[in-house]
């Protein structure tokens, strides 16, 4: 068992495959007020899990583990040495966002954090990766992992912002880290580059306008007015991070599970996938979250935005399919190409 001091706990995290590690107290933060205001403005859209009873639990990490005193916050890089979406102009290819090129991060981070607690020898703990009602960016900022950028992503001065967050709630006091200063300064590149104007103010994102929300979280129809802005994105969006100066020399992961498999496949290939082929192609990938129907919906929108007449035939086929949402988006896309 490792002696339970903050340096030892962070060292254990670094040795278990995390590039960033820091400690914050398990107490309510000012982020909770920002969050309440964000939900109050309706920015969560149809992501009911952000606005329901779990919103209350987000105010205090002790709602997840009553005995929690400290939070070990970790960051794990997923960046690959491949070009950014902003460097691509082939509209006949779909864009899958960088974080989804390899295996699903939830399992990878959880397994890494299980190794950390095993090494520490603690028996009382709670591991969180994304899905728990915990304000991950707020606590990671307090733990010194980075500052919250105007694009709302957590950015680390040395590593950039291409990293996932995970946490372990622990039942003992550890010396906390301090948040780093905001290094966005007068820059507004992310706000200016967002094609759907989803960053409605610095540090404030209206998810109802975000391509990531449309292509991953939203079930049902993408609002028609927003479809042109989605471009060739078929899963997620990287633009506000691609343009960030802190990602110009961003660090690259060594994690084999995040090695890129599917990045910018031809839209025609994606449109022809059967459900079984979709499951096979995106097995253990985050893309699965969009579900088959949602993914084909995204492909139809991207085809409509491509300006390419060669997509007439696959779109005609989609417009005649039994899935009302896919069919409606394909009909819209055909209208765009005409
Ligand atoms: C819902 C959600 C989304 C939504 C809403 C995103 C958003 N910005 O709120 C959508 C679907 C749009 C989304 C998109 C993405 N997401 Co997301 N998402 C989440 C989730 C589940 C909850 C976030 C949340 O509570 N949002 C509500 C807002 C209010 O909270 P917030 O962003 O945490 O923080 C805000 C305030 O608290 C405030 N704030 C807090 N403290 C402070 C302090 C100071 C000084 C300031 C100025 C501001 C400030 O700033 C923020 C903006 O309002 C988290 C996991 C989690 N449990 O936290 C992942 C998470 C934030 N997502 C993540 C990722 C990777 C993405 C994408 C990059 C995926 C992609 N490529 O498409 C994009 C990035 C889009 C973007 N610019 O944010 C990572 C972020 C890692 C990082 N380095 O920041 C997380 C942490 C998941 C994880 N475990 O790794 N996501
Ligand atoms: S992820 Fe894309 S759509 Fe969402 S805020 Fe960033 S640039 Fe805009
Ligand atoms: S692009 Fe500029 S304003 Fe936006 S997060 Fe990066 S440094 Fe901050």
PDB file of N, CA and C and ligand atoms in Angstrom, residues 194-196 198-199 205 210-211 237 239-240, ligand 2:
ATOM      1  N   UNK A 194     -16.633  28.803 -34.785  1.00  0.00           N
ATOM      2  CA  UNK A 194     -17.752  27.866 -34.614  1.00  0.00           C
ATOM      3  C   UNK A 194     -18.797  28.104 -35.711  1.00  0.00           C
ATOM      4  N   UNK A 195     -19.053  27.086 -36.533  1.00  0.00           N
ATOM      5  CA  UNK A 195     -19.942  27.304 -37.687  1.00  0.00           C
ATOM      6  C   UNK A 195     -21.396  27.512 -37.320  1.00  0.00           C
ATOM      7  N   UNK A 196     -21.784  27.148 -36.096  1.00  0.00           N
ATOM      8  CA  UNK A 196     -23.191  27.277 -35.718  1.00  0.00           C
ATOM      9  C   UNK A 196     -23.401  28.303 -34.592  1.00  0.00           C
ATOM     10  N   UNK A 198     -22.411  28.397 -31.603  1.00  0.00           N
ATOM     11  CA  UNK A 198     -22.859  27.750 -30.369  1.00  0.00           C
ATOM     12  C   UNK A 198     -22.196  28.344 -29.119  1.00  0.00           C
ATOM     13  N   UNK A 199     -21.022  28.987 -29.305  1.00  0.00           N
ATOM     14  CA  UNK A 199     -20.377  29.622 -28.147  1.00  0.00           C
ATOM     15  C   UNK A 199     -20.971  31.029 -28.070  1.00  0.00           C
ATOM     16  N   UNK A 205     -21.520  27.816 -23.616  1.00  0.00           N
ATOM     17  CA  UNK A 205     -21.907  27.089 -24.831  1.00  0.00           C
ATOM     18  C   UNK A 205     -23.389  26.722 -24.764  1.00  0.00           C
ATOM     19  N   UNK A 210     -24.886  23.262 -30.837  1.00  0.00           N
ATOM     20  CA  UNK A 210     -23.569  22.653 -31.041  1.00  0.00           C
ATOM     21  C   UNK A 210     -23.660  21.392 -31.914  1.00  0.00           C
ATOM     22  N   UNK A 211     -22.768  21.293 -32.882  1.00  0.00           N
ATOM     23  CA  UNK A 211     -22.744  20.146 -33.805  1.00  0.00           C
ATOM     24  C   UNK A 211     -22.548  18.832 -33.035  1.00  0.00           C
ATOM     25  N   UNK A 237     -17.645  17.108 -33.094  1.00  0.00           N
ATOM     26  CA  UNK A 237     -17.062  18.268 -33.778  1.00  0.00           C
ATOM     27  C   UNK A 237     -15.801  18.687 -33.026  1.00  0.00           C
ATOM     28  N   UNK A 239     -13.902  21.608 -34.214  1.00  0.00           N
ATOM     29  CA  UNK A 239     -13.436  22.889 -34.756  1.00  0.00           C
ATOM     30  C   UNK A 239     -12.922  23.857 -33.687  1.00  0.00           C
ATOM     31  N   UNK A 240     -13.691  24.011 -32.585  1.00  0.00           N
ATOM     32  CA  UNK A 240     -13.268  25.011 -31.592  1.00  0.00           C
ATOM     33  C   UNK A 240     -11.992  24.586 -30.860  1.00  0.00           C
TER      34      UNK A 240
HETATM   35  S1  LIG B   2     -17.864  21.608 -30.932  1.00  0.00           S
HETATM   36 FE1  LIG B   2     -18.172  22.577 -32.968  1.00  0.00          FE
HETATM   37  S2  LIG B   2     -20.295  23.307 -32.957  1.00  0.00           S
HETATM   38 FE2  LIG B   2     -19.748  22.836 -30.817  1.00  0.00          FE
HETATM   39  S3  LIG B   2     -19.007  24.797 -29.992  1.00  0.00           S
HETATM   40 FE3  LIG B   2     -17.198  23.750 -30.790  1.00  0.00          FE
HETATM   41  S4  LIG B   2     -16.998  24.481 -32.918  1.00  0.00           S
HETATM   42 FE4  LIG B   2     -19.050  24.996 -32.236  1.00  0.00          FE
END
